[in-house]
Short mmCIF file of C-alpha atoms in Angstrom, two decimals:
data_model
loop_
_atom_site.label_atom_id
_atom_site.label_comp_id
_atom_site.label_asym_id
_atom_site.label_seq_id
_atom_site.Cartn_x
_atom_site.Cartn_y
_atom_site.Cartn_z
CA MET A 1 -0.18 -0.01 0.39
CA LEU A 2 1.29 3.23 -0.80
CA LEU A 3 0.54 6.63 0.94
CA ILE A 4 1.64 10.04 -0.86
CA PHE A 5 2.18 12.61 1.43
CA GLN A 6 2.89 16.80 0.72
CA LEU A 7 5.83 17.37 1.19
CA SER A 8 6.74 21.12 2.50
CA GLU A 9 10.30 22.77 0.72
CA GLY A 10 13.51 22.83 2.47
CA PHE A 11 17.07 22.09 2.19
CA ALA A 12 17.14 19.01 4.45
CA GLN A 13 14.19 18.23 6.19
CA ASP A 14 12.48 14.98 7.86
CA ILE A 15 10.04 13.89 5.98
CA PRO A 16 7.75 11.00 7.99
CA MET A 17 6.67 8.83 5.71
CA LYS A 18 3.64 6.24 6.97
CA GLN A 19 2.89 2.35 5.97
CA ASP A 20 0.58 -0.41 6.49
CA SER A 21 1.04 -1.36 10.09
CA LEU A 22 2.84 -4.56 11.04
CA LYS A 23 3.24 -6.69 14.24
CA ARG A 24 7.05 -5.75 14.55
CA ASP A 25 9.23 -8.16 16.89
CA VAL A 26 11.97 -5.18 17.73
CA PRO A 27 15.60 -6.79 18.22
CA SER A 28 17.57 -5.31 20.88
CA GLU A 29 20.47 -4.33 18.99
CA LEU A 30 18.51 -1.77 16.65
CA ARG A 31 17.24 -0.13 19.88
CA PHE A 32 19.34 3.30 19.33
CA GLN A 33 19.42 5.51 22.01
CA GLY A 34 18.57 8.37 20.52
CA ILE A 35 19.09 11.87 21.48
CA ASP A 36 15.69 12.92 20.74
CA SER A 37 12.05 11.47 21.52
CA LEU A 38 12.57 9.49 18.19
CA LYS A 39 11.31 6.43 18.58
CA SER A 40 13.85 3.40 18.02
CA GLU A 41 12.42 1.95 15.17
CA ASN A 42 12.53 5.10 13.49
CA PHE A 43 15.40 5.38 10.70
CA SER A 44 16.81 8.77 8.75
CA LEU A 45 16.98 7.96 5.24
CA LYS A 46 18.83 10.05 2.79
CA LEU A 47 17.33 10.02 -0.75
CA PRO A 48 18.26 12.75 -3.73
CA ARG A 49 15.66 15.72 -3.70
CA LEU A 50 12.55 15.16 -5.30
CA ASN A 51 12.96 18.46 -7.33
CA PRO A 52 16.36 18.68 -10.04
CA VAL A 53 15.99 22.30 -10.37
CA THR A 54 17.59 22.82 -7.24
CA ASP A 55 20.24 21.59 -8.13
CA LEU A 56 21.47 24.15 -10.56
CA GLN A 57 21.52 26.31 -8.12
CA PRO A 58 24.06 26.76 -4.70
CA GLN A 59 22.58 24.89 -1.44
CA PHE A 60 24.18 22.42 0.78
CA THR A 61 23.79 19.13 1.80
CA PRO A 62 21.87 17.43 -1.74
CA HIS A 63 19.57 15.15 -0.09
CA ASN A 64 16.05 15.20 1.48
CA ARG A 65 15.95 12.95 4.91
CA PHE A 66 13.10 11.19 4.98
CA ILE A 67 12.01 9.21 7.84
CA LEU A 68 10.40 5.90 8.04
CA ASN A 69 10.15 2.79 10.07
CA ILE A 70 12.22 0.05 10.39
CA PRO A 71 10.31 -3.27 8.73
CA TYR A 72 11.19 -5.80 11.25
CA HIS A 73 10.66 -9.63 10.68
CA THR A 74 6.93 -10.62 11.68
CA THR A 75 6.57 -13.63 13.85
CA ASN A 76 4.11 -15.01 11.38
CA SER A 77 5.95 -14.52 8.80
CA SER A 78 9.37 -16.36 7.41
CA LEU A 79 10.14 -13.64 4.66
CA PRO A 80 11.04 -10.27 5.80
CA PRO A 81 8.16 -8.15 4.74
CA ILE A 82 8.84 -4.93 2.32
CA GLN A 83 7.38 -1.77 3.49
CA TRP A 84 6.41 0.67 0.88
CA SER A 85 6.40 4.56 1.70
CA GLY A 86 5.50 7.43 -1.03
CA VAL A 87 5.85 11.13 -0.66
CA ALA A 88 4.74 13.65 -3.05
CA SER A 89 6.62 16.68 -4.00
CA ASP A 90 3.96 19.80 -5.26
CA PHE A 91 5.35 23.31 -6.19
CA ILE A 92 4.10 26.10 -8.60
CA THR A 93 6.02 24.84 -11.67
CA SER A 94 6.99 21.26 -10.67
CA LYS A 95 5.51 18.33 -8.96
CA SER A 96 6.89 14.40 -8.39
CA ARG A 97 5.84 11.16 -7.07
CA THR A 98 8.37 8.82 -5.54
CA ALA A 99 8.01 5.31 -4.18
CA ILE A 100 10.31 3.88 -1.91
CA ALA A 101 10.70 0.17 -0.88
CA ALA A 102 12.42 -0.82 2.59
CA THR A 103 13.66 -4.45 3.36
CA MET A 104 15.49 -5.73 6.41
CA PRO A 105 16.38 -9.36 5.21
CA VAL A 106 18.76 -9.86 8.49
CA PRO A 107 18.75 -8.33 11.97
CA ASN A 108 20.60 -5.04 11.81
CA LEU A 109 20.75 -4.62 7.65
CA LEU A 110 18.21 -2.86 6.05
CA LEU A 111 18.13 -2.95 2.27
CA HIS A 112 16.32 0.06 0.44
CA SER A 113 15.46 1.84 -2.76
CA SER A 114 13.46 4.46 -4.28
CA ALA A 115 12.27 5.72 -7.55
CA THR A 116 11.01 9.34 -8.62
CA LEU A 117 9.25 10.34 -11.67
CA GLY A 118 8.96 14.15 -11.74
CA LEU A 119 7.71 16.65 -14.19
CA VAL A 120 8.54 20.63 -14.43
CA GLU A 121 6.77 23.06 -16.83
CA THR A 122 7.36 26.99 -17.11
CA PRO A 123 6.29 29.36 -20.13
CA TRP A 124 10.00 29.35 -21.62
CA PHE A 125 11.07 26.08 -21.59
CA GLY A 126 7.82 24.13 -21.80
CA LYS A 127 7.44 20.85 -20.07
CA GLY A 128 10.68 18.16 -18.97
CA ASN A 129 10.34 15.25 -17.58
CA TYR A 130 12.53 13.39 -15.06
CA TYR A 131 13.65 10.33 -13.21
CA ILE A 132 15.54 9.47 -10.43
CA LEU A 133 16.44 6.09 -9.26
CA ASN A 134 18.50 5.27 -5.88
CA ALA A 135 19.57 2.34 -4.17
CA GLY A 136 21.20 1.66 -0.91
CA ALA A 137 22.20 -0.41 2.22
CA ASN A 138 22.57 0.61 5.91
CA TYR A 139 23.82 -1.69 8.81
CA ALA A 140 23.95 -1.02 12.45
CA VAL A 141 27.43 -1.79 13.47
CA SER A 142 26.18 -0.87 17.18
CA SER A 143 23.46 1.05 18.91
CA LEU A 144 25.74 3.69 18.47
CA PHE A 145 27.27 3.14 15.30
CA ASN A 146 25.50 2.92 12.13
CA VAL A 147 27.13 2.82 8.47
CA GLY A 148 25.62 3.36 4.88
CA ILE A 149 26.02 3.03 1.65
CA ARG A 150 23.62 3.94 -1.64
CA GLY A 151 24.32 5.01 -5.46
CA GLY A 152 21.83 6.71 -7.40
CA TYR A 153 21.39 7.89 -11.51
CA ASN A 154 18.97 11.27 -12.42
CA SER A 155 17.96 11.51 -15.92
CA ASN A 156 18.23 15.56 -15.41
CA PHE A 157 15.66 16.15 -17.92
CA GLY A 158 17.89 13.76 -20.67
CA THR A 159 20.24 17.01 -21.12
CA LEU A 160 23.18 16.78 -17.89
CA PRO A 161 22.69 13.43 -16.29
CA PHE A 162 24.83 11.99 -13.61
CA TRP A 163 25.16 9.07 -11.76
CA ASN A 164 26.60 9.49 -7.70
CA VAL A 165 27.28 6.43 -5.03
CA GLY A 166 28.12 7.77 -1.23
CA PHE A 167 29.27 5.93 1.96
CA ASP A 168 27.44 7.49 5.14
CA ALA A 169 28.25 6.83 9.28
CA ALA A 170 26.53 7.82 12.31
CA TYR A 171 27.85 8.15 15.25
CA MET A 172 26.81 9.11 18.99
CA LEU A 173 29.15 10.36 20.77
CA HIS A 174 27.40 11.30 23.99
CA PRO A 175 24.01 10.91 25.20
CA ASN A 176 23.06 14.37 24.25
CA MET A 177 25.58 14.75 20.81
CA SER A 178 25.76 12.30 17.94
CA ILE A 179 27.43 13.30 14.44
CA ASP A 180 26.68 12.05 11.07
CA GLY A 181 28.11 12.39 7.54
CA GLY A 182 29.43 11.26 4.63
CA LEU A 183 31.22 10.94 1.14
CA ARG A 184 29.56 11.23 -1.97
CA TYR A 185 30.82 11.03 -5.70
CA VAL A 186 28.91 12.64 -8.63
CA HIS A 187 30.17 12.15 -12.23
CA THR A 188 28.31 13.49 -15.19
CA ALA A 189 26.82 10.58 -17.29
CA GLN A 190 26.76 10.82 -21.43
CA ASN A 191 25.45 13.86 -22.72
CA ALA A 192 25.55 15.64 -25.88
CA PHE A 193 27.04 18.95 -24.43
CA MET A 194 30.14 16.65 -24.11
CA LEU A 195 30.55 17.44 -20.56
CA ASN A 196 32.52 14.99 -18.41
CA GLN A 197 32.98 16.38 -14.92
CA SER A 198 32.99 14.41 -11.26
CA ALA A 199 33.94 15.34 -8.02
CA LEU A 200 34.04 13.60 -4.17
CA LEU A 201 32.05 15.85 -1.60
CA LEU A 202 32.32 15.72 1.94
CA ASP A 203 29.28 16.33 4.27
CA LEU A 204 29.50 16.72 8.20
CA HIS A 205 26.74 17.47 10.67
CA THR A 206 26.57 17.71 14.48
CA ARG A 207 23.25 17.67 17.02
CA TYR A 208 24.18 18.61 20.14
CA ARG A 209 20.89 18.46 22.71
CA LEU A 210 19.96 21.25 24.84
CA ASN A 211 16.95 19.41 26.07
CA ASP A 212 13.73 17.53 25.53
CA ASN A 213 12.94 20.70 22.79
CA TRP A 214 16.22 22.35 22.23
CA TYR A 215 19.02 21.34 19.89
CA LEU A 216 21.50 23.08 18.26
CA ASN A 217 22.72 22.08 14.79
CA ALA A 218 26.66 22.58 13.17
CA TYR A 219 27.06 22.13 9.22
CA GLY A 220 29.90 21.87 7.52
CA GLY A 221 30.94 20.54 3.92
CA MET A 222 33.16 20.74 0.14
CA PRO A 223 34.46 19.30 -2.47
CA VAL A 224 38.10 17.68 -2.01
CA HIS A 225 38.13 16.36 -5.47
CA GLN A 226 36.95 18.13 -8.70
CA ASN A 227 37.44 17.47 -12.63
CA ASN A 228 36.35 18.65 -15.53
CA ASN A 229 37.30 17.93 -19.10
CA GLN A 230 36.89 21.86 -19.97
CA PRO A 231 38.64 23.60 -17.56
CA GLN A 232 37.33 27.08 -18.87
CA GLY A 233 34.41 26.23 -18.00
CA PRO A 234 32.59 26.44 -14.68
CA MET A 235 31.88 23.20 -12.50
CA LEU A 236 28.32 22.13 -12.10
CA PRO A 237 27.04 23.96 -9.30
CA MET A 238 25.94 20.68 -7.70
CA MET A 239 29.52 19.64 -7.81
CA ASN A 240 31.12 22.98 -6.19
CA THR A 241 29.30 24.23 -3.41
CA PRO A 242 31.20 24.65 0.02
CA TYR A 243 29.00 25.20 2.89
CA TYR A 244 29.37 26.23 6.76
CA GLY A 245 26.82 27.09 9.47
CA GLY A 246 25.16 26.45 12.03
CA THR A 247 21.18 26.38 13.20
CA VAL A 248 18.86 25.87 16.48
CA GLU A 249 16.09 23.50 16.47
CA HIS A 250 12.97 23.70 18.76
CA TRP A 251 10.37 21.49 18.74
CA PHE A 252 6.51 22.67 19.56
CA ASN A 253 5.49 18.87 20.31
CA SER A 254 6.84 15.32 19.16
CA THR A 255 5.62 15.76 16.06
CA THR A 256 6.39 19.42 14.68
CA GLY A 257 9.70 21.39 14.74
CA VAL A 258 11.09 24.19 13.42
CA GLU A 259 14.84 24.72 12.44
CA ALA A 260 16.74 28.15 12.01
CA GLY A 261 19.97 29.60 11.18
CA LEU A 262 22.57 30.72 9.25
CA ILE A 263 24.41 28.87 6.43
CA TRP A 264 27.81 30.47 4.50
CA MET A 265 27.96 29.05 0.85
CA ARG A 266 30.27 29.94 -1.82
CA ASP A 267 28.56 32.65 -4.53
CA MET A 268 28.54 30.73 -8.25
CA PHE A 269 29.04 33.96 -9.66
CA THR A 270 31.88 36.10 -7.56
CA GLY A 271 33.65 33.23 -5.61
CA LYS A 272 33.26 34.27 -2.16
CA MET A 273 31.43 33.04 0.58
CA ARG A 274 27.86 34.43 1.15
CA ALA A 275 25.70 33.61 4.39
CA GLN A 276 21.54 33.07 3.58
CA PRO A 277 19.51 32.00 6.11
CA LYS A 278 18.12 28.47 6.74
CA LEU A 279 14.23 28.33 7.87
CA GLU A 280 12.23 24.92 7.91
CA LEU A 281 9.39 23.51 8.93
CA LEU A 282 10.78 19.56 10.43
CA PHE A 283 8.14 16.81 10.84
CA ARG A 284 8.80 13.18 12.48
CA PRO A 285 6.46 10.55 12.99
CA GLY A 286 4.00 10.48 16.31
CA LYS A 287 3.72 7.79 18.71
#
């Protein structure tokens, strides 16, 4: 059963996802001692942005975070259940639909895949269709340490398609402090412009709990290696966006919050670091 929900626009929102309810036997190894009131069976999944138009402008965190429930084994089935989830994105000039499948074949190992179909329509360029394919795996090494790999392909309207592979990790340094980040390799696919670019990107995020309602976040990232077969031309924005900054996060209740702060990013026209505000609503599953 696929349930589609409205996606609020933001840089890296936590998007709650719902699915068919199953009776779960939760293994103790996966009872993460979270730094807030998120339920232990919730998992934060990184997926590509639903609207590829945002890839054409400087930004940080080139993904959206989706929160879904881990599909544990059930007592009445010998096969691991496949959890189907979905999300919808509707803006003035664009819309997309994403289907996500997740399963847990063995304890501590989560496999996931997703497919996105989208449409962008403007009075100047007409209609454009795109699709995004993504797959990955996450493994809970311990109750404090989680690692994952992921890869995907973005058709990017058939003009400048690109693929990417990445490695992610999350570690709880202290009951009130966690750190997560990863390395992502992005490479252009075959295109009519004969453009061949690639980049290795680093992303880091630290979160500190002040109390049950207030948190501090620190962000940072940069390209650590770049390659361009046309040195006289600039790198694509998705491959050249160093950033750093901080935010304050406040939760009004167990499911709704807000995050606000400043992020410094390189201006694609001047080459200088420029501050821009970060303000977004946050959502997570209820009890």
